[in-house]
Short mmCIF file of C-alpha atoms and ligand atoms in Angstrom, two decimals:
data_model
loop_
_atom_site.label_atom_id
_atom_site.label_comp_id
_atom_site.label_asym_id
_atom_site.label_seq_id
_atom_site.Cartn_x
_atom_site.Cartn_y
_atom_site.Cartn_z
CA MET A 332 7.85 20.20 8.49
CA THR A 333 8.40 16.62 9.51
CA THR A 334 7.76 15.94 13.16
CA THR A 335 8.70 12.71 14.83
CA ASP A 336 5.32 12.24 16.46
CA ALA A 337 3.37 12.89 13.25
CA PRO A 338 1.28 10.04 11.87
CA ALA A 339 3.12 8.14 9.14
CA LEU A 340 0.17 8.85 6.87
CA GLU A 341 -2.82 11.09 7.45
CA MET A 342 -5.83 12.16 5.40
CA ARG A 343 -7.78 15.25 6.38
CA GLY A 344 -11.13 15.94 4.77
CA LEU A 345 -10.02 14.05 1.67
CA THR A 346 -12.38 14.33 -1.28
CA LYS A 347 -12.02 13.17 -4.85
CA THR A 348 -14.54 13.72 -7.62
CA TYR A 349 -13.96 12.34 -11.08
CA GLY A 350 -15.40 14.38 -13.93
CA SER A 351 -17.85 17.24 -13.57
CA GLY A 352 -21.48 18.13 -14.13
CA PRO A 353 -24.17 15.49 -14.16
CA THR A 354 -21.71 12.65 -14.84
CA ALA A 355 -19.40 13.55 -11.90
CA VAL A 356 -18.55 10.64 -9.60
CA ALA A 357 -17.68 11.36 -5.97
CA ALA A 358 -15.16 8.61 -5.20
CA LEU A 359 -14.10 10.03 -1.80
CA ARG A 360 -16.49 12.22 0.19
CA GLY A 361 -14.46 13.52 3.13
CA VAL A 362 -12.15 10.95 4.64
CA ASP A 363 -10.35 11.71 7.90
CA VAL A 364 -7.95 9.01 9.05
CA ALA A 365 -4.46 8.75 10.55
CA PHE A 366 -2.06 5.83 10.51
CA PRO A 367 0.47 6.01 13.37
CA PRO A 368 4.09 4.98 12.73
CA GLY A 369 4.76 1.26 13.07
CA THR A 370 1.18 0.13 12.48
CA PHE A 371 -0.42 -2.25 9.99
CA THR A 372 -3.89 -1.29 8.77
CA ALA A 373 -6.14 -3.02 6.26
CA VAL A 374 -8.57 -1.00 4.15
CA MET A 375 -11.70 -2.85 3.11
CA GLY A 376 -14.93 -2.00 1.39
CA PRO A 377 -17.24 -3.10 -1.38
CA SER A 378 -16.23 -2.67 -5.01
CA GLY A 379 -16.54 0.99 -5.99
CA SER A 380 -16.25 2.24 -2.40
CA GLY A 381 -13.12 4.27 -3.17
CA LYS A 382 -10.27 2.00 -2.05
CA SER A 383 -8.14 2.43 -5.18
CA THR A 384 -8.74 6.17 -5.21
CA PHE A 385 -7.75 6.29 -1.54
CA LEU A 386 -4.43 4.51 -2.23
CA ALA A 387 -3.74 6.61 -5.35
CA CYS A 388 -4.28 9.81 -3.33
CA ALA A 389 -2.12 8.46 -0.49
CA ALA A 390 0.65 7.83 -3.01
CA GLY A 391 0.33 11.24 -4.61
CA LEU A 392 -0.46 9.53 -7.92
CA ASP A 393 -3.93 11.04 -8.00
CA ARG A 394 -4.65 14.64 -6.96
CA PRO A 395 -7.49 14.94 -4.48
CA THR A 396 -10.27 17.40 -5.23
CA GLY A 397 -10.13 18.66 -1.65
CA GLY A 398 -8.49 18.00 1.68
CA GLN A 399 -4.95 17.01 2.53
CA VAL A 400 -2.65 13.99 2.49
CA LEU A 401 0.27 14.17 4.90
CA VAL A 402 3.17 11.75 4.73
CA GLU A 403 5.19 11.86 7.96
CA GLY A 404 3.82 15.33 8.53
CA VAL A 405 4.68 16.59 5.02
CA ASP A 406 1.69 17.86 3.05
CA LEU A 407 1.79 15.94 -0.21
CA THR A 408 -1.09 17.94 -1.59
CA ALA A 409 0.83 21.21 -1.26
CA ARG A 410 3.60 19.93 -3.51
CA ASP A 411 3.85 20.14 -7.27
CA GLU A 412 4.23 17.00 -9.34
CA VAL A 413 8.03 16.92 -9.05
CA GLY A 414 7.81 17.38 -5.29
CA ARG A 415 5.21 14.62 -5.00
CA THR A 416 7.33 12.27 -7.08
CA MET A 417 10.40 12.93 -4.93
CA LEU A 418 8.50 12.35 -1.71
CA ARG A 419 6.94 9.20 -3.14
CA ARG A 420 10.31 7.78 -4.21
CA GLU A 421 11.94 8.48 -0.88
CA ARG A 422 9.21 7.79 1.65
CA ILE A 423 6.64 5.42 0.12
CA GLY A 424 6.99 1.79 -0.94
CA PHE A 425 4.45 -0.06 -3.10
CA VAL A 426 3.28 -3.63 -3.44
CA PHE A 427 0.80 -4.38 -6.23
CA GLN A 428 -1.55 -7.30 -6.81
CA ASP A 429 0.19 -8.22 -10.08
CA PHE A 430 3.71 -7.85 -8.57
CA SER A 431 4.69 -5.32 -11.32
CA LEU A 432 8.30 -6.44 -11.53
CA VAL A 433 10.30 -5.29 -14.55
CA PRO A 434 10.48 -8.48 -16.65
CA TYR A 435 13.97 -7.95 -18.10
CA LEU A 436 15.63 -7.14 -14.76
CA THR A 437 16.80 -9.79 -12.30
CA ALA A 438 15.33 -10.07 -8.83
CA ALA A 439 18.28 -8.11 -7.40
CA GLN A 440 18.01 -5.42 -10.08
CA ASN A 441 14.28 -5.10 -9.42
CA VAL A 442 14.96 -4.60 -5.72
CA GLU A 443 17.63 -1.97 -6.52
CA LEU A 444 15.39 -0.04 -8.88
CA PRO A 445 13.73 2.35 -6.38
CA LEU A 446 17.18 3.37 -5.10
CA ARG A 447 18.35 4.12 -8.63
CA LEU A 448 15.18 6.07 -9.40
CA ALA A 449 15.76 8.10 -6.24
CA GLY A 450 19.32 8.82 -7.44
CA ARG A 451 20.82 6.82 -4.59
CA ARG A 452 23.66 4.37 -4.83
CA ALA A 453 22.52 0.76 -4.86
CA ASP A 454 24.31 -1.10 -2.11
CA ALA A 455 24.76 -4.73 -3.20
CA ARG A 456 24.98 -5.92 0.41
CA GLN A 457 21.74 -4.20 1.36
CA VAL A 458 19.96 -5.71 -1.64
CA ALA A 459 21.36 -9.17 -0.83
CA ALA A 460 20.29 -8.81 2.80
CA LEU A 461 16.75 -7.84 1.78
CA LEU A 462 16.49 -10.77 -0.62
CA ALA A 463 17.70 -13.04 2.18
CA GLN A 464 15.07 -11.56 4.53
CA VAL A 465 12.33 -12.51 2.06
CA GLY A 466 13.83 -16.00 1.66
CA LEU A 467 15.23 -15.51 -1.84
CA ALA A 468 18.98 -15.26 -1.32
CA ASP A 469 19.50 -17.94 -3.96
CA ARG A 470 17.24 -16.29 -6.55
CA ALA A 471 18.98 -12.91 -6.85
CA GLU A 472 20.04 -13.44 -10.46
CA HIS A 473 16.75 -14.92 -11.66
CA LEU A 474 14.40 -13.05 -13.97
CA PRO A 475 10.78 -12.71 -12.76
CA SER A 476 9.64 -15.25 -15.38
CA ALA A 477 11.78 -17.86 -13.60
CA LEU A 478 10.07 -17.20 -10.25
CA SER A 479 6.71 -18.38 -8.92
CA GLY A 480 3.98 -15.84 -8.14
CA GLY A 481 4.75 -16.02 -4.43
CA GLN A 482 8.47 -15.53 -5.08
CA GLN A 483 7.77 -12.57 -7.36
CA GLN A 484 5.63 -10.96 -4.68
CA ARG A 485 8.38 -11.50 -2.12
CA VAL A 486 10.80 -9.70 -4.48
CA ALA A 487 8.21 -6.94 -4.73
CA VAL A 488 8.06 -6.66 -0.92
CA ALA A 489 11.88 -6.40 -0.80
CA ARG A 490 11.69 -3.71 -3.50
CA ALA A 491 9.06 -1.82 -1.49
CA LEU A 492 11.35 -1.78 1.56
CA VAL A 493 14.69 -0.94 -0.06
CA THR A 494 14.46 2.84 0.33
CA GLU A 495 13.52 2.35 4.01
CA PRO A 496 10.23 4.17 3.43
CA GLY A 497 8.03 5.36 6.27
CA VAL A 498 4.91 4.08 4.52
CA VAL A 499 4.27 0.93 2.50
CA LEU A 500 1.07 0.92 0.43
CA ALA A 501 -0.12 -2.51 -0.66
CA ASP A 502 -2.95 -2.96 -3.18
CA GLU A 503 -4.45 -6.45 -2.86
CA PRO A 504 -0.95 -7.93 -2.38
CA THR A 505 -2.28 -11.45 -1.92
CA GLY A 506 -5.06 -11.26 -4.49
CA ALA A 507 -3.17 -13.32 -7.08
CA LEU A 508 -1.68 -15.86 -4.66
CA ASP A 509 -2.79 -19.18 -3.21
CA THR A 510 -3.45 -19.45 0.50
CA SER A 511 -0.04 -20.60 1.69
CA THR A 512 2.03 -18.21 -0.46
CA ALA A 513 -0.37 -15.43 0.55
CA ARG A 514 0.41 -16.21 4.17
CA SER A 515 4.16 -15.92 3.57
CA VAL A 516 3.74 -12.51 1.93
CA LEU A 517 1.54 -11.32 4.82
CA ARG A 518 4.18 -12.48 7.29
CA LEU A 519 6.73 -10.31 5.47
CA LEU A 520 4.47 -7.27 5.66
CA ARG A 521 3.84 -7.99 9.35
CA ALA A 522 7.62 -8.26 9.94
CA ALA A 523 8.19 -4.96 8.11
CA VAL A 524 5.98 -3.37 10.75
CA ASP A 525 7.16 -5.31 13.81
CA THR A 526 10.90 -5.44 13.18
CA LEU A 527 11.54 -2.47 10.87
CA GLY A 528 8.91 -0.07 12.20
CA ARG A 529 7.36 0.56 8.79
CA THR A 530 3.72 1.61 8.49
CA VAL A 531 1.73 -0.65 6.18
CA VAL A 532 -1.63 0.28 4.66
CA MET A 533 -3.10 -2.61 2.70
CA VAL A 534 -6.23 -2.76 0.59
CA THR A 535 -7.67 -6.26 0.64
CA HIS A 536 -10.88 -8.21 0.09
CA ASP A 537 -9.66 -11.13 2.17
CA PRO A 538 -10.75 -11.29 5.84
CA VAL A 539 -7.82 -13.61 6.65
CA ALA A 540 -5.34 -11.11 5.18
CA ALA A 541 -7.07 -8.24 6.98
CA ALA A 542 -6.78 -10.13 10.26
CA CYS A 543 -2.96 -9.91 9.99
CA ALA A 544 -3.30 -6.16 10.45
CA ASP A 545 -3.59 -4.29 13.74
CA ALA A 546 -6.82 -2.68 12.59
CA VAL A 547 -9.22 -2.60 9.67
CA VAL A 548 -10.86 0.57 8.37
CA PHE A 549 -13.95 0.20 6.22
CA LEU A 550 -14.93 2.42 3.30
CA VAL A 551 -18.45 2.59 1.96
CA ASP A 552 -19.46 4.94 -0.83
CA GLY A 553 -16.40 7.14 -0.41
CA ARG A 554 -16.72 7.52 3.36
CA LEU A 555 -15.19 5.81 6.34
CA ALA A 556 -17.77 3.41 7.70
CA GLY A 557 -16.09 2.09 10.80
CA ARG A 558 -13.01 0.55 12.23
CA LEU A 559 -12.17 -2.78 13.81
CA ASP A 560 -9.18 -3.12 16.13
CA ALA A 561 -7.40 -6.44 16.74
CA PRO A 562 -9.41 -8.02 13.91
CA THR A 563 -10.13 -11.73 13.59
CA PRO A 564 -11.11 -13.25 10.22
CA GLU A 565 -14.59 -14.01 11.60
CA ALA A 566 -15.17 -10.49 12.90
CA VAL A 567 -13.94 -8.97 9.62
CA ALA A 568 -16.15 -11.26 7.53
CA ALA A 569 -19.19 -10.45 9.68
CA ARG A 570 -18.60 -6.71 9.41
CA THR A 571 -17.96 -6.90 5.65
CA ALA A 572 -21.23 -8.75 5.11
CA ARG A 573 -23.11 -6.00 6.96
CA LEU A 574 -21.33 -3.27 4.94
CA GLU A 575 -22.56 -4.72 1.66
CA ASP A 576 -26.09 -3.95 2.91
CA LEU A 577 -25.17 -0.26 3.30
CA VAL A 578 -24.12 0.20 -0.34
CA PRO A 579 -26.69 2.28 -2.21
CA ALA A 580 -28.44 0.08 -4.78
CA ALA A 581 -27.42 2.48 -7.56
CA ALA A 582 -23.74 1.88 -6.82
CA ARG A 583 -23.87 -1.90 -6.99
P1 ADP B 824 -12.67 0.52 -5.34
O1 ADP B 824 -11.19 0.48 -5.45
O2 ADP B 824 -13.17 0.46 -3.93
O3 ADP B 824 -13.37 -0.49 -6.21
P2 ADP B 824 -12.46 3.01 -6.83
O4 ADP B 824 -11.63 3.94 -6.05
O5 ADP B 824 -11.83 2.29 -7.98
O6 ADP B 824 -13.17 1.97 -5.84
O7 ADP B 824 -13.73 3.79 -7.42
C1 ADP B 824 -14.59 4.61 -6.64
C2 ADP B 824 -15.60 5.26 -7.57
O8 ADP B 824 -14.95 6.16 -8.45
C3 ADP B 824 -16.34 4.26 -8.47
O9 ADP B 824 -17.67 4.69 -8.63
C4 ADP B 824 -15.59 4.34 -9.78
O10 ADP B 824 -16.43 4.00 -10.86
C5 ADP B 824 -15.16 5.80 -9.81
N1 ADP B 824 -13.90 6.01 -10.54
C6 ADP B 824 -12.68 5.50 -10.22
N2 ADP B 824 -11.74 5.92 -11.07
C7 ADP B 824 -12.37 6.74 -11.97
C8 ADP B 824 -11.95 7.49 -13.11
N3 ADP B 824 -10.67 7.52 -13.49
N4 ADP B 824 -12.89 8.19 -13.79
C9 ADP B 824 -14.18 8.19 -13.40
N5 ADP B 824 -14.64 7.50 -12.33
C10 ADP B 824 -13.77 6.78 -11.63
#
């Protein structure tokens, strides 16, 4: 059941082990975390700490070994693959580091794509309005190859928002961008939270990007290793430096 006061995204006792026997790797070792509606949270941690696995489980792309993932109160882990895909298409938007636009579709067609995949009618006015919101009203008919990296990522943000999802998952969305274009993409994610009420969960290595969020949660070795509210770049950088010291030598 969906309840209005449910967290937008919640993990309960989430575990994920890849492989079995002596070569098994425990990527997540019992993560409990909730992201309230209309919040922006950054997820940080050293390489190998489980960030990608965390996002893949949140998206229902990877099946956890144990525990639950709830999207707006709906247990993703209780659904079969078709059910997970439907929930993902309707309620989750994605932004990837490499933009992942379809190269032979125009900006407008890329933005429409999630609606088409969800079997919904693409509303040209809605797509145009979203492209205008991300500052690309005059680029609607361009192919991705005719757009800069920052422009492509802004198309990707519009695409992530078109189904009006409760949750937007962003995987290093500024990792391939220079500082000023990164800032414009972060502003869009911030606006998606502040003006549209979306819930953004963003994996990042960048303390400046993380400081755009309301809070940062830290992962170390598959476990939550703390939280920082109202983060500043300096506070995030200081905490990240200390976390590196906690990583078991074998995992480095
Ligand atoms: P991060 O995104 O923080 O770098 P990952 O979630 O990618 O961390 O990885 C966490 C751990 O799980 C690492 O030890 C990694 O080697 C392991 N891992 C990730 N994906 C797989 C996989 N498909 N098969 C085996 N091990 C994996």
